[in-house]
Tab-separated table of C-alpha atoms and ligand atoms in Angstrom:
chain	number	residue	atom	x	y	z
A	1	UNK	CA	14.655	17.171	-1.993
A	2	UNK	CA	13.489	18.552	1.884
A	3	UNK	CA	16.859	20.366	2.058
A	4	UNK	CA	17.046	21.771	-1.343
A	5	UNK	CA	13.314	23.353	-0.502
A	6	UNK	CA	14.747	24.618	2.786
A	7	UNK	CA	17.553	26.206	1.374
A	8	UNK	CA	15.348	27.572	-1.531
A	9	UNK	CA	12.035	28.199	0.154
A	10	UNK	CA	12.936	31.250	2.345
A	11	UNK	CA	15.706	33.098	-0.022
A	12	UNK	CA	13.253	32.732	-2.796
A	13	UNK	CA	10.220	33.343	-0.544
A	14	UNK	CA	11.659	36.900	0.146
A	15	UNK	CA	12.987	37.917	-3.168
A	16	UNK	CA	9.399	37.300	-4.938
A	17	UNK	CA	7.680	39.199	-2.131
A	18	UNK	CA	9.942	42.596	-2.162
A	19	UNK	CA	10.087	41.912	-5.816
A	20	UNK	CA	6.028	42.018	-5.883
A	21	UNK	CA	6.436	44.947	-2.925
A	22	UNK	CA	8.502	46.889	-5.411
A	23	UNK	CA	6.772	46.621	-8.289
A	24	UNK	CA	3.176	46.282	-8.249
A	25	UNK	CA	2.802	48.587	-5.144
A	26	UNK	CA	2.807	51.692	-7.043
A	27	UNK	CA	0.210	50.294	-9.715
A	28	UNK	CA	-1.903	49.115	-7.332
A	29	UNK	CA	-1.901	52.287	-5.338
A	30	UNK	CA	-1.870	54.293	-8.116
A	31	UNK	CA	-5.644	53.007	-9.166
A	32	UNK	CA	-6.999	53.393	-5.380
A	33	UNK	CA	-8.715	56.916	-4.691
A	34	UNK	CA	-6.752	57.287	-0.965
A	35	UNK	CA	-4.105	59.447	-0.891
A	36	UNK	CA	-0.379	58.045	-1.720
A	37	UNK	CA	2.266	58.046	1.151
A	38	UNK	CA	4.986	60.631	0.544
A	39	UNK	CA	7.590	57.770	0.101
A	40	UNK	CA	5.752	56.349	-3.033
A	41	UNK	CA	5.232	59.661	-4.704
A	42	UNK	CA	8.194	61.156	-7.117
A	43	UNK	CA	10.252	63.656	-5.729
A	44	UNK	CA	9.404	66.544	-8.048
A	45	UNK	CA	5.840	66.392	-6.918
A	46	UNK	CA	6.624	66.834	-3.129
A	47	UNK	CA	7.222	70.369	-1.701
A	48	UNK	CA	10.802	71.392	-0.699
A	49	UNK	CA	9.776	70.900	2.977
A	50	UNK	CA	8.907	67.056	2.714
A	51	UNK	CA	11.836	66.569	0.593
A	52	UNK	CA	14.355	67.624	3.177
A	53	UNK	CA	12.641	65.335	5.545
A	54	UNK	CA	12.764	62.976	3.252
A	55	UNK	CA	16.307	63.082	2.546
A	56	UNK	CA	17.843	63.373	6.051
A	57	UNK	CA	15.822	60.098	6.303
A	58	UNK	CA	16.988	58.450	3.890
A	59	UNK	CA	20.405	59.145	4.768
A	60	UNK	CA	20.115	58.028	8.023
A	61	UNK	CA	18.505	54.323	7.031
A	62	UNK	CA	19.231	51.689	4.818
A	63	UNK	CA	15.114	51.095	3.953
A	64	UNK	CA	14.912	51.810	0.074
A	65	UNK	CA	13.041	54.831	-0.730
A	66	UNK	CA	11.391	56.131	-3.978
A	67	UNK	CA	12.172	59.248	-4.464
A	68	UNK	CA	15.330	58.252	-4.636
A	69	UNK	CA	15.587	59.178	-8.680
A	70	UNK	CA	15.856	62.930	-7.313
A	71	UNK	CA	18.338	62.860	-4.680
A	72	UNK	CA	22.192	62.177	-5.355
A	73	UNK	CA	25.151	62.818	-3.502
A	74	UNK	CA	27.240	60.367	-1.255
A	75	UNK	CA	25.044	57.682	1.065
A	76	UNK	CA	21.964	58.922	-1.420
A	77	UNK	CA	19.759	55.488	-1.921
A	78	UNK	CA	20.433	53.878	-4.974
A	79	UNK	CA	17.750	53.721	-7.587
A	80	UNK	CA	15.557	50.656	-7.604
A	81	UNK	CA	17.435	48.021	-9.788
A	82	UNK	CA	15.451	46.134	-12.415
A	83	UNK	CA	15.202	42.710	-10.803
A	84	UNK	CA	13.066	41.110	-13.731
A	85	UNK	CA	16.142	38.481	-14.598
A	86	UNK	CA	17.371	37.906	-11.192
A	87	UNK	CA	13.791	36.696	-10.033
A	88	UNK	CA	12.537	34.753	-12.333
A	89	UNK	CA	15.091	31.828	-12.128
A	90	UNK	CA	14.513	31.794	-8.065
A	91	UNK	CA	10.819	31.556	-8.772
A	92	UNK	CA	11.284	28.926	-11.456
A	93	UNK	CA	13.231	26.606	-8.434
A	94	UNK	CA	10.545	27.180	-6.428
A	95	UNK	CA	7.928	25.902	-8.494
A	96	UNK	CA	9.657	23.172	-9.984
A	97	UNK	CA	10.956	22.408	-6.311
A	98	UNK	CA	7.429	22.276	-5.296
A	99	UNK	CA	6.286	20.183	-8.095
A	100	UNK	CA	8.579	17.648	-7.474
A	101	UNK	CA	8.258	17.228	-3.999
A	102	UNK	CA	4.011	17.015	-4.727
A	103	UNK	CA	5.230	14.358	-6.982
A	104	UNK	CA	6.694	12.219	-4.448
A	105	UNK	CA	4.638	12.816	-1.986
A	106	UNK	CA	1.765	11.844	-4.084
A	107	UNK	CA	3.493	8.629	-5.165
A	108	UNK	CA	4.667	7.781	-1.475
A	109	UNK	CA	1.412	7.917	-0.788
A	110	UNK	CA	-0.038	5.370	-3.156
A	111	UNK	CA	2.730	2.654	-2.179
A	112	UNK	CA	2.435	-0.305	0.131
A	113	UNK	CA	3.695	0.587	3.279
A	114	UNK	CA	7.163	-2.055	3.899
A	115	UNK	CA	6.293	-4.538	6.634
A	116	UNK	CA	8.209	-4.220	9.642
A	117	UNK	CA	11.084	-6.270	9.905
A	118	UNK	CA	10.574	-9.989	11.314
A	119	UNK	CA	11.769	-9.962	14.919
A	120	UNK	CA	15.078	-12.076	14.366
A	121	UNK	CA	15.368	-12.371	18.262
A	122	UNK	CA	12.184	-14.739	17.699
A	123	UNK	CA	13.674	-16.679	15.321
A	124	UNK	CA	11.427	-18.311	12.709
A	125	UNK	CA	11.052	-22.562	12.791
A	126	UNK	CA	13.461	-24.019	10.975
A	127	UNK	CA	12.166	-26.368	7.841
A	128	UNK	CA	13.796	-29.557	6.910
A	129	UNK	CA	15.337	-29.808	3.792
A	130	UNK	CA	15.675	-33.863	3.442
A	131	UNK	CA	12.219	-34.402	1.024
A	132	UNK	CA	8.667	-34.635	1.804
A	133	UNK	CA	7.596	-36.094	4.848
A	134	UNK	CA	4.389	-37.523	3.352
A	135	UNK	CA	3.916	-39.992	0.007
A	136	UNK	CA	1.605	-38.421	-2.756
A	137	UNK	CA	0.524	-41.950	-2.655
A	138	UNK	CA	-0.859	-41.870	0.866
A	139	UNK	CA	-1.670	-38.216	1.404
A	140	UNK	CA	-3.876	-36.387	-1.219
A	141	UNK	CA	-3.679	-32.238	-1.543
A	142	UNK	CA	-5.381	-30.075	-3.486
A	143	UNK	CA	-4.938	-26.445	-3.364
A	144	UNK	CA	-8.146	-23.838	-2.942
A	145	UNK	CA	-7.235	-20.213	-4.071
A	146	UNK	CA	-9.083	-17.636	-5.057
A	147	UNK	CA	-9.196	-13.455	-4.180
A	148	UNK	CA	-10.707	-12.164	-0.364
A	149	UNK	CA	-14.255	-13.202	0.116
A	150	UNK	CA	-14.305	-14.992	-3.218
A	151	UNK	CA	-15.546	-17.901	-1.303
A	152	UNK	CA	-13.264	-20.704	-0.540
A	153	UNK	CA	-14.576	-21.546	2.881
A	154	UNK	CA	-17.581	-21.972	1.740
A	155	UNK	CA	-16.950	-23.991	-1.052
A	156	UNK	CA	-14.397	-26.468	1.194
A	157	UNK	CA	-17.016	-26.577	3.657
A	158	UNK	CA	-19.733	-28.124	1.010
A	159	UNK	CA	-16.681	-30.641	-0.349
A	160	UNK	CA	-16.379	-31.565	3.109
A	161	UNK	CA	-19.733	-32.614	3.553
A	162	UNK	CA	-20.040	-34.508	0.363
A	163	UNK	CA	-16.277	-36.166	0.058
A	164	UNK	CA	-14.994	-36.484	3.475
A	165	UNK	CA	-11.892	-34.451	2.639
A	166	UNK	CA	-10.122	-32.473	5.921
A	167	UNK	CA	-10.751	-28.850	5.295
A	168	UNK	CA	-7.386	-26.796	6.340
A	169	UNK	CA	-7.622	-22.897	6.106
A	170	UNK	CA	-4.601	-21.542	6.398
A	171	UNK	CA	-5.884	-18.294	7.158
A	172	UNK	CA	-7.640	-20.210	10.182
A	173	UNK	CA	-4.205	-21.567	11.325
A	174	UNK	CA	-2.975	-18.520	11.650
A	175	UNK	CA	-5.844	-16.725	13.484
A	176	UNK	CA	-5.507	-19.422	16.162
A	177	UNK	CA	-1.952	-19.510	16.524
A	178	UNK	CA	-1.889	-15.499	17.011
A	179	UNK	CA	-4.042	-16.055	20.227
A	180	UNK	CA	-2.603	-19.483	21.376
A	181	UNK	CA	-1.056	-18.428	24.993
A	182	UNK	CA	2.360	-18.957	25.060
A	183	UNK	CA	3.342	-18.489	21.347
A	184	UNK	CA	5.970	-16.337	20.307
A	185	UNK	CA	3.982	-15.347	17.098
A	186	UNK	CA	0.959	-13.874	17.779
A	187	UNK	CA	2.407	-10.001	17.044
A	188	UNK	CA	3.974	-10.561	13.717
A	189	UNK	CA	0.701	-13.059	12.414
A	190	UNK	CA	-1.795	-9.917	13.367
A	191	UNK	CA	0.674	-7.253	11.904
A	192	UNK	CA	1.137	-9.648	8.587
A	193	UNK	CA	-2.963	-9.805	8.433
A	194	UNK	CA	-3.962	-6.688	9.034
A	195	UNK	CA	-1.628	-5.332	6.618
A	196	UNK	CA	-2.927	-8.184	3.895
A	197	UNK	CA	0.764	-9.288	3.882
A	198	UNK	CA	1.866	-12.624	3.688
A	199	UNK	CA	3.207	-14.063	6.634
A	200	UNK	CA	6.395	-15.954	6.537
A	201	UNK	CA	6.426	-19.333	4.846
A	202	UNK	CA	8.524	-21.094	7.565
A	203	UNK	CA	4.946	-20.171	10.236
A	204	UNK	CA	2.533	-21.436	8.079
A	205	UNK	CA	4.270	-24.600	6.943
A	206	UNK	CA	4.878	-25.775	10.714
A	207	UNK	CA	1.236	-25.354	11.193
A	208	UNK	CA	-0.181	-27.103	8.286
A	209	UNK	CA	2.230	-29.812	8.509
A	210	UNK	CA	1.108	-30.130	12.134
A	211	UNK	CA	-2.394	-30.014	11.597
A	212	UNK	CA	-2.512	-32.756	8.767
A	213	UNK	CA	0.050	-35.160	10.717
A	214	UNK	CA	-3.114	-35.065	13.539
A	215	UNK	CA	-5.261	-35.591	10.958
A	216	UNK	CA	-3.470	-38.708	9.596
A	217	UNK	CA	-2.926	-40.095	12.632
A	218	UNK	CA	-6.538	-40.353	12.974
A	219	UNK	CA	-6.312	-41.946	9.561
A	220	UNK	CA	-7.625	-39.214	7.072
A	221	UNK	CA	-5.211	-38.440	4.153
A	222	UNK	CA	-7.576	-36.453	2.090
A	223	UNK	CA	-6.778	-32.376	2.496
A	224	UNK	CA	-8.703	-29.126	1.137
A	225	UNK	CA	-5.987	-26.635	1.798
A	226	UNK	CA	-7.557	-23.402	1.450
A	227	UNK	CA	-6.009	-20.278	1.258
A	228	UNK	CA	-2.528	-21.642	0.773
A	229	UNK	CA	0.345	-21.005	-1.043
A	230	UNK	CA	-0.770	-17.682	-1.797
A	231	UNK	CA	2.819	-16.949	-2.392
A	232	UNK	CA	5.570	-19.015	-5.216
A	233	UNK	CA	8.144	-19.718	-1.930
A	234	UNK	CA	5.322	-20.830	-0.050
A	235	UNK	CA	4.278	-23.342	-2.875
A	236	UNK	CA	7.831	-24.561	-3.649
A	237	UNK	CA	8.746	-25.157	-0.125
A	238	UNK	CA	5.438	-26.743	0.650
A	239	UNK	CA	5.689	-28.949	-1.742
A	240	UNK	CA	9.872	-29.810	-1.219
A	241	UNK	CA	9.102	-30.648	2.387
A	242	UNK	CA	5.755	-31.968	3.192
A	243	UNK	CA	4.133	-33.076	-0.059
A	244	UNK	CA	3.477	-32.395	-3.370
A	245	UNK	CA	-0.032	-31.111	-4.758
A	246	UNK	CA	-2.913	-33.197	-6.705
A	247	UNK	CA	-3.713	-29.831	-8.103
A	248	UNK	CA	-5.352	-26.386	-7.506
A	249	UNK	CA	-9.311	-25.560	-7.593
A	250	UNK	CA	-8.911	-21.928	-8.352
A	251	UNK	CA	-12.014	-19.456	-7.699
A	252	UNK	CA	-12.109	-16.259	-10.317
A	253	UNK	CA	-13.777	-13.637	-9.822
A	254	UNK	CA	-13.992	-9.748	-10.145
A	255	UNK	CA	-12.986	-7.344	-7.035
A	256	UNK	CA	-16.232	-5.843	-6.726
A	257	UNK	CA	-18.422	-8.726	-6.225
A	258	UNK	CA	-15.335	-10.054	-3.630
A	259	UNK	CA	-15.591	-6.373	-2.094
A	260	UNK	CA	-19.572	-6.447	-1.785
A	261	UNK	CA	-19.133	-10.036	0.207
A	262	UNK	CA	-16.190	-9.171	2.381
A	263	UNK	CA	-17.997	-5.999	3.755
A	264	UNK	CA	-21.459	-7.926	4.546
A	265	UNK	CA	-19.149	-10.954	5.902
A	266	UNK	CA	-17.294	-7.942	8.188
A	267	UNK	CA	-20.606	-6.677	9.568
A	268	UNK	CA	-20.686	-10.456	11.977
A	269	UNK	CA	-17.002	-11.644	11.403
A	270	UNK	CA	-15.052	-9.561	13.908
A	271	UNK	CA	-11.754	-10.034	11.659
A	272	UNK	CA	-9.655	-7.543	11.744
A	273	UNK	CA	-9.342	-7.282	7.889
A	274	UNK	CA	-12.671	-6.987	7.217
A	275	UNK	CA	-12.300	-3.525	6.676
A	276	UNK	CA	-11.979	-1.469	3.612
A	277	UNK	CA	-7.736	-0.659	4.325
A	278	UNK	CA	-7.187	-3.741	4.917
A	279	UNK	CA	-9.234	-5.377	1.759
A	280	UNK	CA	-7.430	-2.863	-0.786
A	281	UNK	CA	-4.042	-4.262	0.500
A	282	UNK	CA	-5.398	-7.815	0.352
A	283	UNK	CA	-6.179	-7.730	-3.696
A	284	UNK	CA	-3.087	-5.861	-4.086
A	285	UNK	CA	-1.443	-8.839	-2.072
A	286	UNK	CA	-3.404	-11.061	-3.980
A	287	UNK	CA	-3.064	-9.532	-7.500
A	288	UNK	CA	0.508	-9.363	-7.317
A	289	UNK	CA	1.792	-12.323	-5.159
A	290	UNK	CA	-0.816	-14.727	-5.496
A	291	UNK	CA	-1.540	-15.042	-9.014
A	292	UNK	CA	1.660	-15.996	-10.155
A	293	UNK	CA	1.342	-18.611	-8.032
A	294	UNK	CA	-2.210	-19.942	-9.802
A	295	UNK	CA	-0.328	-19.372	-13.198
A	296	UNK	CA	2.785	-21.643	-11.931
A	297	UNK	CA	0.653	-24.044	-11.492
A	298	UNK	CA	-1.527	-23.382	-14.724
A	299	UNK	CA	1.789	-23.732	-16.384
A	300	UNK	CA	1.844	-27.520	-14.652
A	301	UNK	CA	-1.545	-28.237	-16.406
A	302	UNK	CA	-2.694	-28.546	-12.483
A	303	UNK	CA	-5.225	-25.713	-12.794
A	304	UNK	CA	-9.038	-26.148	-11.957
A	305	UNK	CA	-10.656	-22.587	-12.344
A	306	UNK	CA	-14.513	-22.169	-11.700
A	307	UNK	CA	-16.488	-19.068	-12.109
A	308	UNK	CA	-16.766	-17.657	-8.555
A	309	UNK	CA	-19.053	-14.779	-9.102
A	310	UNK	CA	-22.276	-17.007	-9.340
A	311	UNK	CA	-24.392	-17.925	-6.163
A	312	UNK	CA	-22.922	-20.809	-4.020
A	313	UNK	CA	-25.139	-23.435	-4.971
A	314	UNK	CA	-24.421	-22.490	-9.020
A	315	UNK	CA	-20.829	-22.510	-8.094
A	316	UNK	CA	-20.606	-25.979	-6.177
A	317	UNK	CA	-22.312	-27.902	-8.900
A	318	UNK	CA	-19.608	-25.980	-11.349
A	319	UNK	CA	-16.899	-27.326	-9.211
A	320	UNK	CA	-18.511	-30.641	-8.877
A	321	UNK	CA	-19.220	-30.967	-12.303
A	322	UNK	CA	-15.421	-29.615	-13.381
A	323	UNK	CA	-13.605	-32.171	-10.305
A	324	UNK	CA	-15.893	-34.858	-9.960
A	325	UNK	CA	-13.623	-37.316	-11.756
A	326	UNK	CA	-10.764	-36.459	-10.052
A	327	UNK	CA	-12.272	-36.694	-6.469
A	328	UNK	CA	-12.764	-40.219	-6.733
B	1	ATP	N1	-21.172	-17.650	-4.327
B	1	ATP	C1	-21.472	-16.801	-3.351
B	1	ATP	N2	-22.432	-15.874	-3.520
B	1	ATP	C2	-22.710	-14.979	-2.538
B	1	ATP	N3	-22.093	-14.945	-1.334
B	1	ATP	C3	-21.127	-15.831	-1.117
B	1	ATP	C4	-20.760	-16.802	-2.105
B	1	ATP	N4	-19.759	-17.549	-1.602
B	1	ATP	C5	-19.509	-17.083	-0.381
B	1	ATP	N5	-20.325	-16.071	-0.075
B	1	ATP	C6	-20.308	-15.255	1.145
B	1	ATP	O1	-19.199	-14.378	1.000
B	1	ATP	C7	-18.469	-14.270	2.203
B	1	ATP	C8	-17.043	-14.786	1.964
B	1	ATP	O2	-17.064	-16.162	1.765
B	1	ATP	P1	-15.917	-17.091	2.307
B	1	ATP	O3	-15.630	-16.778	3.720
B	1	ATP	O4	-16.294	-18.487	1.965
B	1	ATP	O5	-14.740	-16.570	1.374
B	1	ATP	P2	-13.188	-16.895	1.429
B	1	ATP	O6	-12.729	-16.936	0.043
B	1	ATP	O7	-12.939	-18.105	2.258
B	1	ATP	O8	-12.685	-15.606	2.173
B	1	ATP	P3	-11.241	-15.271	2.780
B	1	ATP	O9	-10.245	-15.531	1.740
B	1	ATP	O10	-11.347	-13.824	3.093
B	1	ATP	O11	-11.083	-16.111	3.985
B	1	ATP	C9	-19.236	-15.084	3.218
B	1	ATP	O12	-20.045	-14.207	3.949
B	1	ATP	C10	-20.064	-16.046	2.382
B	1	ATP	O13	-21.258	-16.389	3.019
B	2	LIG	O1	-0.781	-18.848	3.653
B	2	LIG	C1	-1.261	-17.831	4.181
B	2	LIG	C2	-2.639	-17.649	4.354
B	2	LIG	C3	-3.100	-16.521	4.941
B	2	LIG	N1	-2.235	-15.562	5.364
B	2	LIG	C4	-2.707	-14.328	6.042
B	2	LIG	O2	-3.995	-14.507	6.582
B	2	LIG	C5	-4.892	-13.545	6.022
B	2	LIG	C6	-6.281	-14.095	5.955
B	2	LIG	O3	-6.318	-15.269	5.166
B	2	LIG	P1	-7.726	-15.855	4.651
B	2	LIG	O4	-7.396	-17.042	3.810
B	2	LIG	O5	-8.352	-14.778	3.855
B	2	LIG	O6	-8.511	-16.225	5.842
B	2	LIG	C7	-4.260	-13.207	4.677
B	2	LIG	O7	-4.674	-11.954	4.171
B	2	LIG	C8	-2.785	-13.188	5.060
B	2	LIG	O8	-2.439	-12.014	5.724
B	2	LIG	C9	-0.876	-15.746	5.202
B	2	LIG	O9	-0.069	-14.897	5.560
B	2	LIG	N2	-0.428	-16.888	4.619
């Protein structure tokens, strides 16, 4: 599309303007009360004196001149040719040209920008593949999703108090590993967040798994993992490799109440995408990666969903009321 405009712009640039030089300059001039210039006026109406002049200029130059219709003879300047078909299909490129290229730019604009590739020179850690590493007997998961600043957190952080469960945010994980000295991660994790992206599975598995094998070591096997798998590869593998779900306490609620507590959270929280960029491309992120993993599991019958827009204490006796049986 650029090279088609360059090659059309400036060809089609200069035919409109001598076309709009040649044609509208007499009409215009003819309504202003100055004088005309000799070369505009016809022929007949300039003394023999001026037309001489006139002539042995026009000879001598290749610039068109309009009293041309008078003079003949060899070398004489041809007569103006009638340009109305030749311009109108260079003008018609043009503005579909320009158009088009609007069009893309416009849509361009609107798209997510690609994430930069993943450094393969720090290669990612490798997951096994030979089953889960804990029993869904032993080790209990459940699941907390929900949009940006639905509240999560601070719905773990009240199950916490009242059941005992470990509260894992993956999101946390993350934001500590990208400042842990020494690890080879800590670009790509603030690239991923800032951009709202999700950050490859093979990261954020390691450091779950990690954290809840401390965890049950210290003999505590019941998990709140919150913020996780916000994407379907994410959930597989989790599950395939380090255990399978109890189910998933999903938070609903609409972007603008999310937006309104996200930008009082990002007044104290110093994170980095607490900012309006950043929270567009997280509900995009969340919209179209994360649902599908809610309704995979909806499709499983493993689906708690609680009303998220009411105030925290409304929404914890909701999710009390809606898990209480299951929490036992
Ligand atoms: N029900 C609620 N009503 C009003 N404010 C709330 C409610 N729940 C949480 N908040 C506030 O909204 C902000 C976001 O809450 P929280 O950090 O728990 O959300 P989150 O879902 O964990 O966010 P993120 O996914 O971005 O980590 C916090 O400032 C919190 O105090
Ligand atoms: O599994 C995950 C969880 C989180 N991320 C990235 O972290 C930010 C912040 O997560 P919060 O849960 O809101 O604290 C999220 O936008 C992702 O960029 C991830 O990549 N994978």
């Amino acid at each position: 599309m650029k090279s088609i405009m360059k090659a059309v712009r400036p060809a089609s640039l200069q035919f409109v303007s001598r076309t709009i030089a040649t044609r509208s300059l007499p009409s215009i001039r003819s309504q202003l009360p100055l004088p005309r210039y000799n070369c505009l006026r016809p022929a007949s109406s300039l003394s023999p004196a001026v037309l001489s002049v006139a002539r042995r200029s026009t000879l001598g130059s290749n610039s068109r001149h309009y009293t041309t219709g008078h003079i003949s003879g060899p070398g004489a300047p041809r007569p103006p040719k009638d340009n109305k078909l030749k311009a109108w299909p260079f003008i018609l490129i043009f503005v579909t040209g320009a158009v088009a290229f609007a069009a893309v730019l416009e849509n361009r604009k609107d798209k997510p920008k690609p994430m930069p590739p993943t450094d393969t020179s720090k290669s990612l850690p490798k997951l096994r593949d030979d089953g889960p590493v804990f029993s869904p007997d032993d080790v209990k998961v459940i699941f907390v999703l929900g949009g940006p600043g639905v509240g999560k957190g601070t719905q773990c952080a009240n199950l916490v108090k009242d059941y005992h469960f470990v509260h894992l945010s993956a999101g946390d994980l993350l934001r500590e590993e990208r400042t842990r000295s020494g690890t080879e991660y800590g670009e790509l994790i603030e690239t991923y967040i800032k951009e709202g992206k999700i950050v490859p599975m093979e990261v954020t598995i390691v450091l779950l798994e990690n954290a809840m094998k401390k965890s049950i070591e210290a003999g505590k096997h019941k998990f709140l993992i919150d913020g996780f798998p916000r994407q379907m590869d994410q959930a597989l593998k989790f599950e395939e490799v380090v255990v399978p779900s109890q189910f998933t306490l999903f938070f609903d609620c609409d972007e603008e109440t999310m937006t309104k507590r996200i930008t009082e959270r990002g007044k104290t929280s110093g994170r980095s995408d607490d900012n309006p960029e950043s929270m567009l491309k997280r509900f995009r992120t969340f919209n179209e990666t994360s649902m599908p993993v809610v309704n995979y599991f909806d499709g499983q019958k493993k689906v708690v969903k609680v009303d998220g827009a009411k105030s925290v204490d409304a929404v914890y006796a909701d999710v009390k009321a809606h898990i209480a049986d299951r929490l036992k």
